[in-house]
CSV table of C-alpha atoms and ligand atoms in Angstrom, one decimal:
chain,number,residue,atom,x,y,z
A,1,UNK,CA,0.0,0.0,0.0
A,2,UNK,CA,1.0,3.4,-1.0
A,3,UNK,CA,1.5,5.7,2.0
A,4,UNK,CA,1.7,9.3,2.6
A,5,UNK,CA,4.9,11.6,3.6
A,6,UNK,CA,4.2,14.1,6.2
A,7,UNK,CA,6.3,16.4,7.7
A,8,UNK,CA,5.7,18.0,11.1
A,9,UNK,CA,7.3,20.7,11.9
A,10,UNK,CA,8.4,21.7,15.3
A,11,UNK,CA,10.6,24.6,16.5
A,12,UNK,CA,9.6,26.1,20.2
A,13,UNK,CA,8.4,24.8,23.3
A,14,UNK,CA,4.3,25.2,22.7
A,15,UNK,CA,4.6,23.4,19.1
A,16,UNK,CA,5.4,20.1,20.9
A,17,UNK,CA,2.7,19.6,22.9
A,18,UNK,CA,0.6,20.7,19.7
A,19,UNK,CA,2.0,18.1,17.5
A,20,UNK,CA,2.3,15.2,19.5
A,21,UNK,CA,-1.3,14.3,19.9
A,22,UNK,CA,-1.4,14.2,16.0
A,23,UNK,CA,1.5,12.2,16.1
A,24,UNK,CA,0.6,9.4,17.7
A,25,UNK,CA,-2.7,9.6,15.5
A,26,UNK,CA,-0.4,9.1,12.5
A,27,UNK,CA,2.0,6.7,13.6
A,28,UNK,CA,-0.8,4.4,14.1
A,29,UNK,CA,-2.3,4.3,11.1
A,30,UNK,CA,-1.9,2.4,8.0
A,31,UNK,CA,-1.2,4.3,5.8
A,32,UNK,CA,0.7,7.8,7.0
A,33,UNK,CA,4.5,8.0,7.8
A,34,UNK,CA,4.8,11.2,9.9
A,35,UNK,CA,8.0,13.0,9.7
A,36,UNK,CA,9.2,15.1,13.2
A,37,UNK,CA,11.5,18.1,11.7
A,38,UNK,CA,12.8,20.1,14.5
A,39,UNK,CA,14.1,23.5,13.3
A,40,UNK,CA,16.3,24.4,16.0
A,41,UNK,CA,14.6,27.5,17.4
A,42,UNK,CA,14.6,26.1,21.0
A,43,UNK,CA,17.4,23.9,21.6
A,44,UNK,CA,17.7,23.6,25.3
A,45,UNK,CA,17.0,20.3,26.6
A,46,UNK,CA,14.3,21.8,28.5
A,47,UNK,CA,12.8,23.8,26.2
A,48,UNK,CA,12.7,20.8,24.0
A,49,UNK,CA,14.0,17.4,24.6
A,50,UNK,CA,12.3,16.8,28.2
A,51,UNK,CA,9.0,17.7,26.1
A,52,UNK,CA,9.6,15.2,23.4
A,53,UNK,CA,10.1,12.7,25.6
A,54,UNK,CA,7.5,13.1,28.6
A,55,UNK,CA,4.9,12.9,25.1
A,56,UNK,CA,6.5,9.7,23.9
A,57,UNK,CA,7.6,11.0,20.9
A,58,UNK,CA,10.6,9.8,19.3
A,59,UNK,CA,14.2,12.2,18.4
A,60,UNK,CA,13.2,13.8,15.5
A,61,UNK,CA,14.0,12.3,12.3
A,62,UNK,CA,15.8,15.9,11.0
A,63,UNK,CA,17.3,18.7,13.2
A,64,UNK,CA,17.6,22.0,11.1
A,65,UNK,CA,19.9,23.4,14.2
A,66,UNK,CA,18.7,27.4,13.2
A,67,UNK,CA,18.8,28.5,16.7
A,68,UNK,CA,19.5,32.4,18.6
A,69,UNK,CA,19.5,35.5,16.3
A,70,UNK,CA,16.7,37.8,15.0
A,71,UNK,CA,13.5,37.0,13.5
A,72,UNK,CA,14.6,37.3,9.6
A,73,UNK,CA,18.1,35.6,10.5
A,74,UNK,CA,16.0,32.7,12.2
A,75,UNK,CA,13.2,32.8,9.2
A,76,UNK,CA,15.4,32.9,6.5
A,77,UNK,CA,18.0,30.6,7.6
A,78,UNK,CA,14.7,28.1,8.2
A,79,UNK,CA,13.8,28.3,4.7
A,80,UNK,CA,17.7,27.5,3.5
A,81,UNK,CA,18.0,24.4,5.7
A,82,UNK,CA,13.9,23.4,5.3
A,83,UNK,CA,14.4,23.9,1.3
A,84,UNK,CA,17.1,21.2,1.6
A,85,UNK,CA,15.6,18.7,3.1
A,86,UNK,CA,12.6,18.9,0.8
A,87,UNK,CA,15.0,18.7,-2.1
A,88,UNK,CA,15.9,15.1,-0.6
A,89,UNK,CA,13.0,14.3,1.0
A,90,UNK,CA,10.0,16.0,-0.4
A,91,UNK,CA,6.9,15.2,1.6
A,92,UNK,CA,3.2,15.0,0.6
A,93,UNK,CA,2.4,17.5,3.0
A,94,UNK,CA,3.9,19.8,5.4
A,95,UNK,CA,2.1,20.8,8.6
A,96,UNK,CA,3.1,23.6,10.6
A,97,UNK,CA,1.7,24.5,14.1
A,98,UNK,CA,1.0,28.1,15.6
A,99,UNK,CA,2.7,31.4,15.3
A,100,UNK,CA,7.0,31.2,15.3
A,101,UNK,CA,8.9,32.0,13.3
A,102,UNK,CA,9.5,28.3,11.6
A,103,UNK,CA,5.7,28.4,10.7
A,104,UNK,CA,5.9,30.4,8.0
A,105,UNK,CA,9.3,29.8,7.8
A,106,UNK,CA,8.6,26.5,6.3
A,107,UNK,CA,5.0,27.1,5.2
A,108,UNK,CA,6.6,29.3,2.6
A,109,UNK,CA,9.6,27.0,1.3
A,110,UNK,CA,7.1,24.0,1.1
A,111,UNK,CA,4.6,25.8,-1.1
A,112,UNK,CA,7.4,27.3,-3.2
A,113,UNK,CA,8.3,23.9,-3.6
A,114,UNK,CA,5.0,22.7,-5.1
A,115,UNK,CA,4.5,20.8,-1.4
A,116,UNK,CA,0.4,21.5,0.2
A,117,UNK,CA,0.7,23.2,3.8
A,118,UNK,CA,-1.8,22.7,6.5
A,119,UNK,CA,-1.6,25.1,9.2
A,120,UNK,CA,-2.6,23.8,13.3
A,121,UNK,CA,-3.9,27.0,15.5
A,122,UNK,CA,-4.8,28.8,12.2
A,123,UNK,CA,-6.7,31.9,12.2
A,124,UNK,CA,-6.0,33.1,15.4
A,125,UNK,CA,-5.6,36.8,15.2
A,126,UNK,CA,-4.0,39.8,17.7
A,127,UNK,CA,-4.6,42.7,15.6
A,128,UNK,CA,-0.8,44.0,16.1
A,129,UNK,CA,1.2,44.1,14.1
A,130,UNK,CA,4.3,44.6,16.0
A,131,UNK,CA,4.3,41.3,16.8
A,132,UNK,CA,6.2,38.8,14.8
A,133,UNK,CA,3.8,36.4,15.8
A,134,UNK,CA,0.9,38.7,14.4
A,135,UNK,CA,3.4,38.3,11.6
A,136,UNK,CA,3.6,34.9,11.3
A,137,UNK,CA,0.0,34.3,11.1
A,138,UNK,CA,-1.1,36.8,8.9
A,139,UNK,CA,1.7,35.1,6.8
A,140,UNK,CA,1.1,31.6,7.0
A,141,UNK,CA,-2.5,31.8,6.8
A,142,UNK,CA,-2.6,33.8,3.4
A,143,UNK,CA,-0.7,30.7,1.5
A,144,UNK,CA,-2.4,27.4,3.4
A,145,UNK,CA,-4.1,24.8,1.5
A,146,UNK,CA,-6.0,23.7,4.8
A,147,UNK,CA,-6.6,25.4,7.9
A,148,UNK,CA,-7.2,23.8,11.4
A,149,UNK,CA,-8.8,25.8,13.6
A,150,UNK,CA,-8.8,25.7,17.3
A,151,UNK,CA,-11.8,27.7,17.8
A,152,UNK,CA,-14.7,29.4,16.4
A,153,UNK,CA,-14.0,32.7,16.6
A,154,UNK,CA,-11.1,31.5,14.4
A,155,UNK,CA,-13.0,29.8,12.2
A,156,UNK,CA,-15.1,33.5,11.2
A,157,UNK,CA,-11.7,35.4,10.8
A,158,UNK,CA,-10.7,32.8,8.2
A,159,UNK,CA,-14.1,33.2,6.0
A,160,UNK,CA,-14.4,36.9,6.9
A,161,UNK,CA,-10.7,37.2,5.2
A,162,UNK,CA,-11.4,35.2,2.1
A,163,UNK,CA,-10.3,31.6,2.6
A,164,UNK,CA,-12.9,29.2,1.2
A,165,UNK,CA,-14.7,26.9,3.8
A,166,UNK,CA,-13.9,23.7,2.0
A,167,UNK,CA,-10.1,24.5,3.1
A,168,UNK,CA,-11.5,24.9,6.9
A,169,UNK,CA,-12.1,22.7,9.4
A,170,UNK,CA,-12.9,23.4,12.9
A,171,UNK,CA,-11.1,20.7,14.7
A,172,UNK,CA,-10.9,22.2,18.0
A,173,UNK,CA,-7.4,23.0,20.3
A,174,UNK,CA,-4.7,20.0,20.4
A,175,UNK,CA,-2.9,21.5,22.7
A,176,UNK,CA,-5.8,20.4,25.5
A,177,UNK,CA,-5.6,16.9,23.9
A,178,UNK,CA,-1.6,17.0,25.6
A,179,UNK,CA,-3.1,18.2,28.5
A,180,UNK,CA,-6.0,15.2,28.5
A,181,UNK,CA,-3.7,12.7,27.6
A,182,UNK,CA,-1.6,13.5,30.5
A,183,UNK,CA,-3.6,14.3,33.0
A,184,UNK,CA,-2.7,11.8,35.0
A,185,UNK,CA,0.7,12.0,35.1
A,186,UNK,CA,0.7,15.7,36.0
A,187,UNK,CA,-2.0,14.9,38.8
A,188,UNK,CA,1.3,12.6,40.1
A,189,UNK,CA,3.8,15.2,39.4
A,190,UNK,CA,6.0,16.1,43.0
A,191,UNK,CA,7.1,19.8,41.9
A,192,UNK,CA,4.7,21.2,44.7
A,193,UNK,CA,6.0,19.2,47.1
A,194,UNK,CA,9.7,19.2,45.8
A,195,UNK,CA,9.0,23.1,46.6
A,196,UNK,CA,7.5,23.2,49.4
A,197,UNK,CA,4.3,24.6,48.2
A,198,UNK,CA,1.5,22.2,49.1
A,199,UNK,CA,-1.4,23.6,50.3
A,200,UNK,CA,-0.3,26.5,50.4
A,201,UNK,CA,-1.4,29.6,47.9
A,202,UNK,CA,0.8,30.8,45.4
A,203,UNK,CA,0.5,32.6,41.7
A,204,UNK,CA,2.9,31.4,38.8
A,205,UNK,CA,4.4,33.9,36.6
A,206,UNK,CA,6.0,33.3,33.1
A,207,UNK,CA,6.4,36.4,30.9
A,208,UNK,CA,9.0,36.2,27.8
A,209,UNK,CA,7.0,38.3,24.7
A,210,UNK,CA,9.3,40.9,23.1
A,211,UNK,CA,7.1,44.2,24.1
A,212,UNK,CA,7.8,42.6,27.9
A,213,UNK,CA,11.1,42.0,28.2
A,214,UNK,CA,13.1,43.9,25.4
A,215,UNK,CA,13.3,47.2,26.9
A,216,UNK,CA,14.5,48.0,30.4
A,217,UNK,CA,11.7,50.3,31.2
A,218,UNK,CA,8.8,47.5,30.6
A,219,UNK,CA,11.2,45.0,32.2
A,220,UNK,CA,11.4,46.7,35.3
A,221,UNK,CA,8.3,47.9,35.4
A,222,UNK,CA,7.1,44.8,35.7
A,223,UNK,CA,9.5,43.4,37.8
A,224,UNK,CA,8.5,46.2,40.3
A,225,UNK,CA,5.0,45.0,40.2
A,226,UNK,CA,5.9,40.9,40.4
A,227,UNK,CA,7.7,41.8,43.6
A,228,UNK,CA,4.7,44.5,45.1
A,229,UNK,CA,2.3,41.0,44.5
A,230,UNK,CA,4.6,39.2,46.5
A,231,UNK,CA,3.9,40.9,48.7
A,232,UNK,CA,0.3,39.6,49.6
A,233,UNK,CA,1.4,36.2,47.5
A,234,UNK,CA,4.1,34.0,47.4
A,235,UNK,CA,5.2,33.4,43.5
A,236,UNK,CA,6.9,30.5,41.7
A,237,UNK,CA,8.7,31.9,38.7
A,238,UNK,CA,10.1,29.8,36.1
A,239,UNK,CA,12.2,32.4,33.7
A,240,UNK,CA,12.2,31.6,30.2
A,241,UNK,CA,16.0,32.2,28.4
A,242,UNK,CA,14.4,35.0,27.0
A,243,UNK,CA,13.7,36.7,29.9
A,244,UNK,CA,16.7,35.6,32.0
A,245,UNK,CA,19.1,37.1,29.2
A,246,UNK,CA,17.2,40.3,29.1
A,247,UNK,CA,17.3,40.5,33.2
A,248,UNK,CA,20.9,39.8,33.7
A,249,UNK,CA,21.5,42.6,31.0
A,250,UNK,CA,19.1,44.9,32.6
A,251,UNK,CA,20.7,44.1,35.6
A,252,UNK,CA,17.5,43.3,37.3
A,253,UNK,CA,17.6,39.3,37.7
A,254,UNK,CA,19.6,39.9,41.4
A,255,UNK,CA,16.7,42.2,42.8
A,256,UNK,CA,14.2,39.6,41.6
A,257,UNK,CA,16.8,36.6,43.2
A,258,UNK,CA,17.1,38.6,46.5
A,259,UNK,CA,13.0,38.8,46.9
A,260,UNK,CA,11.8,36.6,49.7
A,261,UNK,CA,8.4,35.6,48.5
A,262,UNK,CA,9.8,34.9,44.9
A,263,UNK,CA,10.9,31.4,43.7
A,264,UNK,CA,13.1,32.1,40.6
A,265,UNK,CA,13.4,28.8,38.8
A,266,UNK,CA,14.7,27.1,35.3
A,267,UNK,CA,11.6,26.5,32.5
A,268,UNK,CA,9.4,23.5,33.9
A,269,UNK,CA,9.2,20.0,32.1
A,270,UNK,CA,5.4,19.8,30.7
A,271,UNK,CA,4.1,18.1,33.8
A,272,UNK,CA,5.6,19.4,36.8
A,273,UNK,CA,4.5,23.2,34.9
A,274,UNK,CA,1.0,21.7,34.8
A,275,UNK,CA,1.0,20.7,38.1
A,276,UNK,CA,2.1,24.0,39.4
A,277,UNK,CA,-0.7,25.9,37.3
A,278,UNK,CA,-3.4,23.2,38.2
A,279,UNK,CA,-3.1,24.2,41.9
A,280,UNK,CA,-1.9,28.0,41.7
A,281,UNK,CA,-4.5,31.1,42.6
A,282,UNK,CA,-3.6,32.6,39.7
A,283,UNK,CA,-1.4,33.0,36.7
A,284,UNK,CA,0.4,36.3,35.7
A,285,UNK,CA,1.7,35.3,31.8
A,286,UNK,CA,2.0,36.4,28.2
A,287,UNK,CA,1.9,33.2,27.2
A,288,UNK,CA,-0.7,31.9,24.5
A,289,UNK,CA,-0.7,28.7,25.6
A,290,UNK,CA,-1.0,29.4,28.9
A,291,UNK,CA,-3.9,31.6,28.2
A,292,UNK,CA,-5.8,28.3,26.9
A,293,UNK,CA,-4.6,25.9,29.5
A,294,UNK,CA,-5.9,28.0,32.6
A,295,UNK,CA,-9.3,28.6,30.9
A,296,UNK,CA,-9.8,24.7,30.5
A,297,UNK,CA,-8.3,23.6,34.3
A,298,UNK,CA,-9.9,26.6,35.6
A,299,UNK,CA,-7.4,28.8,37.2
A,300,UNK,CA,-7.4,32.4,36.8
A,301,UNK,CA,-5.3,34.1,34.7
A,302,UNK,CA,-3.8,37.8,34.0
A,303,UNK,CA,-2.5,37.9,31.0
A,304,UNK,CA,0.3,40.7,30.5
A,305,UNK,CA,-0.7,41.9,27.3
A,306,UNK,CA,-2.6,44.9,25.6
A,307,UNK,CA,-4.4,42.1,23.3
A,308,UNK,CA,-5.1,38.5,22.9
A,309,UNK,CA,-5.3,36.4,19.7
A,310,UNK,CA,-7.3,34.1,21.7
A,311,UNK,CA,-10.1,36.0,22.8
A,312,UNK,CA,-12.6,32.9,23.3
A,313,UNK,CA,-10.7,32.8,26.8
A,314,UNK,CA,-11.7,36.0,28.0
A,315,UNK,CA,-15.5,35.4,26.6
A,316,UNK,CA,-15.9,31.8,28.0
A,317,UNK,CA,-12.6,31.4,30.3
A,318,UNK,CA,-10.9,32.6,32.9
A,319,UNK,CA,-8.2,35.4,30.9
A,320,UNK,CA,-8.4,38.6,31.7
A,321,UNK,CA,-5.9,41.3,29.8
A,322,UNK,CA,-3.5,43.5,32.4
A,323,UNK,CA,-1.2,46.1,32.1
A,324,UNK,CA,2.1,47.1,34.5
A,325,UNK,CA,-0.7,49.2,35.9
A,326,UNK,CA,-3.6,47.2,36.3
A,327,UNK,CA,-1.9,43.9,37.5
A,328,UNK,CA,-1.5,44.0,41.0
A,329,UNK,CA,-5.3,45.2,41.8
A,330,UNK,CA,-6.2,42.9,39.7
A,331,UNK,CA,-4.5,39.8,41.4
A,332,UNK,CA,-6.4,41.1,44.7
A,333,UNK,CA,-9.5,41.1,43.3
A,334,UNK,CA,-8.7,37.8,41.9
A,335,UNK,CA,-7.6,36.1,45.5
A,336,UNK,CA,-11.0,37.6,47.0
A,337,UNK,CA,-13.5,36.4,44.1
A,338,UNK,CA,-14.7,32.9,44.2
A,339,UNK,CA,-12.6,30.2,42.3
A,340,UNK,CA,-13.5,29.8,38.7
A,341,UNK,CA,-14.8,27.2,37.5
A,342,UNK,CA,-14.2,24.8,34.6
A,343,UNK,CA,-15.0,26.3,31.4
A,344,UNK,CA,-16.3,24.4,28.5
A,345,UNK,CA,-15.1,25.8,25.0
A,346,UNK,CA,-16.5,23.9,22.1
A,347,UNK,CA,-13.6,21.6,20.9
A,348,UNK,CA,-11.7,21.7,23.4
A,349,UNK,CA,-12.3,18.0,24.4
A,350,UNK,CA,-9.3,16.1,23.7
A,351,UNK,CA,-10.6,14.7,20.6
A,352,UNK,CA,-8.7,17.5,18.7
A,353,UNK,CA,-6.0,15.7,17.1
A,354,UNK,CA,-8.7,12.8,16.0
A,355,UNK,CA,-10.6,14.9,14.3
A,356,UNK,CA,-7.2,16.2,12.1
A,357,UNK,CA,-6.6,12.8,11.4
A,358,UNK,CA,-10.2,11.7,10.4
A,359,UNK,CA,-9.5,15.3,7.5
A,360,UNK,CA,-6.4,13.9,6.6
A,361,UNK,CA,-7.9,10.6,5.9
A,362,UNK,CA,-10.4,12.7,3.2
A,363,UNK,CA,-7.5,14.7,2.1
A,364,UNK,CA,-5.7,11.0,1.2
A,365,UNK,CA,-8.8,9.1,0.2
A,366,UNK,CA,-8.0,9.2,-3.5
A,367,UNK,CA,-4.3,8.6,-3.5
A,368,UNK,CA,-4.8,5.8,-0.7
A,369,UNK,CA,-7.7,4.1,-3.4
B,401,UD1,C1,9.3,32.0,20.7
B,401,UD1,C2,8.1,32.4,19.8
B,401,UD1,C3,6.9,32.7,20.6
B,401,UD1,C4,6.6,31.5,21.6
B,401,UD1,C5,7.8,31.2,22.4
B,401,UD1,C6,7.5,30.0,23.3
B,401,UD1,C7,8.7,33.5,17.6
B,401,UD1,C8,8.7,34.8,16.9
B,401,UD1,N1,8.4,33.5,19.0
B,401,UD1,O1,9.7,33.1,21.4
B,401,UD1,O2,5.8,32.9,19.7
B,401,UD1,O3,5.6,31.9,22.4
B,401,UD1,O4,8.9,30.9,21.5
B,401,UD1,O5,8.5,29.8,24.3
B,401,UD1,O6,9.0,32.5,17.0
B,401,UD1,N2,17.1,30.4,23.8
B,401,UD1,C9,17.8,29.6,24.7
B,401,UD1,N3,17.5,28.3,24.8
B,401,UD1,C10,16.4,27.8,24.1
B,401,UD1,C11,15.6,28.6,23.3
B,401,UD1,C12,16.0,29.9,23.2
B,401,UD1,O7,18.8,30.1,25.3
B,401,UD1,O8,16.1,26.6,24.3
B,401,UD1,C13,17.4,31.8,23.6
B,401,UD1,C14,17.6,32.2,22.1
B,401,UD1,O9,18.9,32.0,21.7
B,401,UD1,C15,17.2,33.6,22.1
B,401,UD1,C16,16.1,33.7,23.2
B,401,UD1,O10,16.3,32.6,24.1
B,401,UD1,O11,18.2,34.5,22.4
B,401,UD1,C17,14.7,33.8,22.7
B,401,UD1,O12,14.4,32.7,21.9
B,401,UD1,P1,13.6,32.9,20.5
B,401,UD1,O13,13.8,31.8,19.6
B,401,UD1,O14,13.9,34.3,19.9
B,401,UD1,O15,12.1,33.0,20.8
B,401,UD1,P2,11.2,33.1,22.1
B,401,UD1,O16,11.4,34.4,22.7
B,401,UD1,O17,11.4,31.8,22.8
């Protein structure tokens, strides 16, 4: 039997959990050979290896090693080293996940090369432009031959801007199939215990956007703020490279070190991260990810931004959009309001990634005859 090539691509932390659920999908199947490409972009082990492997996925089958530099040193370096794999091993379809910089990176080499692109997350819209993940999207999703959405909201952007519905298919979020399929283990996870934490109340922060971190005035505004709420809350802090870099050169990391109530810690493996967010009061973040996995455990979360590209979490969740001068109020009105509760989003059910599958199968259906 004939079978189909596809390459998934992966690059940062967030694509991981996003493609492993369609992963395992397609390795079990008959008739599709999926293809991990890792890019490079985050090359820590734990930004990326720990998440590979606590998914039970296996070392990718290409590593493009692009890592560090800017956003068109990253993109087009991508292309280079994508473009050359696909000269040796051209797939039948390339999937890309999300917003980085790889997305469109290698969305954009595979349709030059004659190769259909299905984008996972797309449609998800910020409105600004001065971010390169706005960027990314707006990119991506203006040459995709199919178009995954997580969300409804999505799903209207896509036909308000023109893409025909036949190339759309609301398959709901796969980065809450991770979560579901893990669930378990994360419930088991020790990292509250290891840090002294149980039953006690603390807020998790995680900030690493550009507009938060890459000036000094933003960065220490906030900082200021994350140590007046620790005030009134104790806060676990695990500081993406990002951040840490920019801190250090601020010279702001020691004032954050030296706070008493603040736990400054490396980026968290998948499930100890979960497990600290399942049982936290609240989550400061500009995360997008983070933004979605709050709203379906039901944890409150302040999200350090001016806008969202996932506004179905502010509607039906439990995101709410902060500023350096809104946040601290805000996480005392959150520790006084009752807990939130669980928020049903249509499609975000865990059945995500079958529902891709069940499309791909229609995509294949005449070249699997
Ligand atoms: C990227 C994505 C963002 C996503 C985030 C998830 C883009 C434009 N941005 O931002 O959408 O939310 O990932 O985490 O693609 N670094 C390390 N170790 C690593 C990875 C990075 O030290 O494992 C360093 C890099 O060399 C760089 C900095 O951290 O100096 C930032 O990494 P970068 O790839 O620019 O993107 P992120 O800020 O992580």
């Amino acid at each position: 039997m004939q079978k189909v090539a596809i390459h998934l691509i992966i690059a940062a932390r967030p694509n991981i959990m996003k493609v492993a659920p369609l992963y395992h999908q397609l390795i079990k199947s008959t008739w599709a050979i999926p293809i991990l490409v890792h890019t490079g972009q985050h090359y820590d082990d734990n930004m990326s290896g720990t998440f590979l492997r606590t998914l039970n996925m296996p070392e990718p089958s290409f590593h493009l090693n692009v890592s560090g530099g800017t956003n068109a040193y990253q993109t087009g370096q991508t292309m280079i080293a994508y473009d050359e794999l696909c000269q040796k091993n051209k797939p039948d379809l390339t999937i890309v996940v999300g917003d980085v910089n790889a997305t469109i990176a290698c969305a954009l080499t595979a349709k030059k090369r004659g190769i259909p692109v299905g984008h996972v997350e797309a449609g998800l819209r910020s409105f600004d432009p001065t971010m390169p993940e706005e960027i990314n999207r707006l990119a991506t999703d203006s040459i995709s031959d199919w178009y995954w959405t997580p969300s409804v909201d999505a799903t209207k952007r896509l036909q308000k801007e023109g893409v025909e519905n036949k190339k759309i298919v609301e398959v709901g979020n796969l980065m809450i199939d991770s979560f579901c399929l893990m669930q378990n283990e994360i419930m088991k996870n020790k990292i509250t215990e290891t840090l002294q934490l149980m039953n006690k109340d603390y807020g998790v922060v995680t900030f690493h956007r550009p507009a938060n971190v890459d000036s000094s005035n933003q960065l220490e505004k906030i900082v200021n703020e994350v140590i007046k709420i620790s005030g009134a809350l104790k806060l676990v802090f695990p500081v993406h490279p990002r951040t840490k870099k920019r801190l250090i050169e601020f010279k702001l990391y020691d004032k954050l070190a030296t706070s008493e109530n603040i736990l400054l810690i490396e980026p968290q493996p998948y499930l100890a991260f979960m497990n600290l967010v399942r049982t936290a009061k609240v989550i400061i973040t500009d995360s997008g990810g983070i933004q979605e996995e709050t709203t379906y455990i039901g944890v409150p979360c302040l999200t350090l931004r001016e806008n969202t590209e996932r506004p179905v979490t502010i509607t039906l969740g439990t995101n709410q959009l902060v500023s350096v001068d809104t946040v601290y109020d805000k996480v005392k009105a959150t520790l006084m309001a009752p807990s939130p509760k669980k928020c049903f989003i249509p499609g975000w059910d865990g059945k995500a990634s079958e529902r891709l599958f069940q499309h791909l199968e229609q995509i294949f259906a005449e070249k699997l005859k």
